[in-house]
Coordinates of C-alpha atoms in Angstrom, one line a residue:
Chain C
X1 CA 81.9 82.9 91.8
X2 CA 85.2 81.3 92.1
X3 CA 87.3 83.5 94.6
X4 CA 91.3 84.4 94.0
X5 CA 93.3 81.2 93.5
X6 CA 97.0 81.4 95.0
X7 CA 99.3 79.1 95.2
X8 CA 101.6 77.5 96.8
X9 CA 99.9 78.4 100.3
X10 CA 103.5 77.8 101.9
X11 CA 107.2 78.4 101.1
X12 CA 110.5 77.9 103.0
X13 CA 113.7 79.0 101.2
X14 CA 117.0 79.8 102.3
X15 CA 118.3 83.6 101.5
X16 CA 119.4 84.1 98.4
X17 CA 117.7 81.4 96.5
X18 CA 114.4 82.1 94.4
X19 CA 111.0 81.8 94.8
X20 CA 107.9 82.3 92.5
X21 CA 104.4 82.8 93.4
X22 CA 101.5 82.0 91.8
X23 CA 97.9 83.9 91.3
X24 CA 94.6 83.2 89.2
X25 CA 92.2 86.3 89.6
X26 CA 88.4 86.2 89.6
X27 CA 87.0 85.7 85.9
X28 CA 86.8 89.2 84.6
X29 CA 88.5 91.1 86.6
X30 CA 90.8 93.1 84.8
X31 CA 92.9 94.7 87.5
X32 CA 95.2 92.4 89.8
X33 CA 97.2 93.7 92.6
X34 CA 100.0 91.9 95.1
X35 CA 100.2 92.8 98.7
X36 CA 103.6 92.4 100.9
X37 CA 102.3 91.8 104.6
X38 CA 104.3 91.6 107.3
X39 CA 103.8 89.6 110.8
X40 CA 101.4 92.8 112.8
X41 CA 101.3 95.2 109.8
X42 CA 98.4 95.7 107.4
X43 CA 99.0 94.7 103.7
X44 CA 101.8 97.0 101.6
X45 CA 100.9 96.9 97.8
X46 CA 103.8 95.7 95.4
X47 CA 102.7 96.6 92.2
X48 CA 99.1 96.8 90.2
X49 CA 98.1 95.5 86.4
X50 CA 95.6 96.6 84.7
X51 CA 95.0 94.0 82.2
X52 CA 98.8 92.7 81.2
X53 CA 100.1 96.5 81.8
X54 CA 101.6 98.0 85.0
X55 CA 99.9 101.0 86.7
X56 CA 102.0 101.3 89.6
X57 CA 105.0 99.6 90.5
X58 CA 106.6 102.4 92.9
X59 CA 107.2 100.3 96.2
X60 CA 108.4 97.5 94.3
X61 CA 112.3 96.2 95.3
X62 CA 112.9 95.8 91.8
X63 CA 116.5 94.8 92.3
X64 CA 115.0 91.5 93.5
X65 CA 111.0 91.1 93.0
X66 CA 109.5 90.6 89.6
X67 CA 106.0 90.4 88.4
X68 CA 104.4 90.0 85.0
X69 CA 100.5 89.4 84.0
X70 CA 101.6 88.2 80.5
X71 CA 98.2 87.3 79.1
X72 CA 96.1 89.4 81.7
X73 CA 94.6 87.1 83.3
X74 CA 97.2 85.0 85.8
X75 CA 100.3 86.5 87.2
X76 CA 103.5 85.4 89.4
X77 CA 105.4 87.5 91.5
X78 CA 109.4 86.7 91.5
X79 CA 111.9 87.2 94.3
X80 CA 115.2 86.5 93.2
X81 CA 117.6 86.3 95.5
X82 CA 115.4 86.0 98.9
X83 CA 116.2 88.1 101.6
X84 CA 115.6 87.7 105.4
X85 CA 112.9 90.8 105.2
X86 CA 111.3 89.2 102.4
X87 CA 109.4 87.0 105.0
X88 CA 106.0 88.0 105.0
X89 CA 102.6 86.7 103.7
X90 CA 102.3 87.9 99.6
X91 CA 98.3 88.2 98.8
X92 CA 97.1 88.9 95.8
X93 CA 94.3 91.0 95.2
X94 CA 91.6 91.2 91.8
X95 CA 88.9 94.2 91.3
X96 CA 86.7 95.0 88.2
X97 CA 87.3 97.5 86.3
X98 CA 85.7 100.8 87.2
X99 CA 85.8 103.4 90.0
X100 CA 85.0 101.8 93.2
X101 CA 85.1 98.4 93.3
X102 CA 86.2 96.4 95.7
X103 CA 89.0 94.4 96.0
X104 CA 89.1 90.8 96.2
X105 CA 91.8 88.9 97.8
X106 CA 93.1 85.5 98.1
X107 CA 94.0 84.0 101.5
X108 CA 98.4 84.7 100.3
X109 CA 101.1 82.7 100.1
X110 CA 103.3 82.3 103.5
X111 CA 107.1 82.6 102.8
X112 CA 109.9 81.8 105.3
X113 CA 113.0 82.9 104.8
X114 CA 115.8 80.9 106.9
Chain H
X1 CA 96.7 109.7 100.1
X2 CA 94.8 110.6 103.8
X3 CA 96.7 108.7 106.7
X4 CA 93.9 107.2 109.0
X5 CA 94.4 106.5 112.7
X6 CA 92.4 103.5 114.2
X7 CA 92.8 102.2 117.9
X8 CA 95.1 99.0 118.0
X9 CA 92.8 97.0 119.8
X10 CA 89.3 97.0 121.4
X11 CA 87.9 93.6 123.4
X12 CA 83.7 93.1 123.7
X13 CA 81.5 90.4 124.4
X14 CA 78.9 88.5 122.4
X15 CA 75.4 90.1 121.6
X16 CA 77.2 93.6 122.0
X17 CA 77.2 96.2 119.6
X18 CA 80.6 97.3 118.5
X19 CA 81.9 100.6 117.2
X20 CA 85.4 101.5 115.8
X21 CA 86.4 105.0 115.3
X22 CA 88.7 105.9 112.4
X23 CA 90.2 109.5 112.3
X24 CA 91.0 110.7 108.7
X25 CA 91.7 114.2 109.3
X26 CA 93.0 115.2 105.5
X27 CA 90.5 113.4 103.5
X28 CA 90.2 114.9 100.4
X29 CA 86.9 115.5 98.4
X30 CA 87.1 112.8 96.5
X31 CA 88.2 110.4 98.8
X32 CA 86.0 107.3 99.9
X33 CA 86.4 105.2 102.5
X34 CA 86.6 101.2 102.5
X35 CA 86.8 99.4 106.0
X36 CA 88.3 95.5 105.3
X37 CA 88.3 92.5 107.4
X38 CA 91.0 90.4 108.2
X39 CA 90.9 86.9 109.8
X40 CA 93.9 85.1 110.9
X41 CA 95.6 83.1 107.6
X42 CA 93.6 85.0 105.2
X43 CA 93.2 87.8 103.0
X44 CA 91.3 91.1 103.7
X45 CA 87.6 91.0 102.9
X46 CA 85.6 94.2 102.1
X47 CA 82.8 95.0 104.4
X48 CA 81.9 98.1 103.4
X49 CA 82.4 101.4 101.6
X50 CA 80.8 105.1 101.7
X51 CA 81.2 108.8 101.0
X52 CA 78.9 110.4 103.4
X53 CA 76.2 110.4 105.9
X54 CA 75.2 106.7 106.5
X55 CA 75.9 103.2 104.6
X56 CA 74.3 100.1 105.4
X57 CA 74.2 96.7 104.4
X58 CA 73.9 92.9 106.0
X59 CA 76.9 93.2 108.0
X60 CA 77.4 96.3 109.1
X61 CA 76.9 100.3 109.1
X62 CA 79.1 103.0 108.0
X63 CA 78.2 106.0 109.9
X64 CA 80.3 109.4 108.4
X65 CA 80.0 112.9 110.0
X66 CA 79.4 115.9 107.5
X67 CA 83.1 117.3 108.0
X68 CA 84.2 113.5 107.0
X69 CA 87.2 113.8 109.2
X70 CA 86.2 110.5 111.1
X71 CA 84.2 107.6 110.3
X72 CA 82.8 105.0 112.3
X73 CA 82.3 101.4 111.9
X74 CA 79.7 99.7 113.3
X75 CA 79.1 96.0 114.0
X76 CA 75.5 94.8 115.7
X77 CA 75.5 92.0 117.9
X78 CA 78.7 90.8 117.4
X79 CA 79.6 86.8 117.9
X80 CA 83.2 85.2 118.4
X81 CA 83.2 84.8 114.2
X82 CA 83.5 89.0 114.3
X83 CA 86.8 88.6 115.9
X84 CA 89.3 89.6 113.1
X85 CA 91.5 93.0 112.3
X86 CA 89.8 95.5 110.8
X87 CA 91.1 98.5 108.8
X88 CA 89.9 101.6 107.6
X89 CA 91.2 103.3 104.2
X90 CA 90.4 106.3 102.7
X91 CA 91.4 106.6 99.2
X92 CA 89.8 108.2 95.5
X93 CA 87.2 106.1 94.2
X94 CA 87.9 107.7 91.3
X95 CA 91.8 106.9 90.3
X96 CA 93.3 103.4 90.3
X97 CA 91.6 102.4 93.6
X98 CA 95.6 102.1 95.7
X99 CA 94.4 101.3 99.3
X100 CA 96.9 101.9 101.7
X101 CA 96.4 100.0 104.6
X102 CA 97.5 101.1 108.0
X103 CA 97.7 98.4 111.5
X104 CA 94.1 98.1 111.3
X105 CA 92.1 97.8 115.0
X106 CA 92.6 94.0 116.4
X107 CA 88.6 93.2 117.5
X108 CA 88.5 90.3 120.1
X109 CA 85.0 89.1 121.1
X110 CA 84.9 87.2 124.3
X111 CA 82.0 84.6 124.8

């Protein structure tokens, strides 16, 4: 099967502009998560769908980020404006439905911040 | 959600077998726990999962102690392809499957 799709692989902004990123989940998988990770930290999770509705969003800035999952199936994550922190590598993550499965990640968008 | 505690790094050599040690001393009952693999530029992969006693499959072994306070991870043989981060997580199987991932042990196999 066709793994997590993510695009763009890259992004260099200046602070305080915007940036949108991009993610196609695994066919059937109705749960999609995006991952903030930092340069030497494991992945922080941003916010989780299940189908088109969010299940947690509690460590989401949501002064600046965004996400939706309109037709729950893709999703972008928004950051608007960019901060310096903000740079990081943003992965997004799909899992079947059901207890237990395993989650399924793409290889992230890089973002620099300058 | 139990915290785990993994070394930072460990170094071994090919055809060794390698074992990493995750401490996860306030697992709950129905907490399971998931070790990932992470190669430079890429997302996490999932290697493995268990509850208790031992897990195998093609890639590795889970080996967990009856108290399920620790786990271990264990790799056979590994080659230079094994070098990656690995984490361990602990988390219910049973609720909306959060993983929260700590620094994760930094493997580097030497030829």
């Amino acid at each position: 099967e066709a793994g997590v799709a993510q695009s763009p692989r890259y992004k260099i902004i200046e602070k305080r502009q915007s940036v949108a990123f991009w993610c196609n989940p695994i066919s059937g998988h109705a749960t999609l998560y995006w991952y903030q990770q930092i340069l030497g930290q494991g992945p922080k999770l941003l916010i989780q769908f299940q189908n088109n509705g969010v299940v947690d969003d509690s460590q989401l800035p949501k002064d600046r980020f965004s996400a939706e999952r309109l037709k729950g199936v893709d999703s972008t994550l928004k950051i608007q404006p960019a901060k310096l922190e903000d740079s990081a590598v943003y992965l997004c993550a799909s899992s079947r439905q059901g207890s237990g499965q395993p989650q399924h990640f793409g290889d992230g968008t890089r973002l620099s911040i300058l | 959600l139990a915290k785990t505690t993994q070394p930072i790094s460990m170094d071994s050599y090919e055809g060794q077998e390698v074992n990493i040690t995750c401490s996860h001393n306030n697992i709950a009952t129905n907490d399971y726990i998931t070790w990932y693999q992470q190669f430079p530029s890429q997302g996490p992969r999932f290697i493995i999962q268990g509850y208790k006693t031992k897990v195998t499959n093609e890639v590795a072994s889970l080996f967990i102690p009856a108290d399920r306070k620790s786990s271990t991870l264990s790799l056979p043989r590994v080659s230079l392809s094994d070098t990656a981060v690995y984490y361990c997580l602990v988390g219910d199987r049973g609720r909306t499957d959060k993983l929260i991932f700590g620094t994760g042990t930094r493997l580097q196999v030497f030829p």
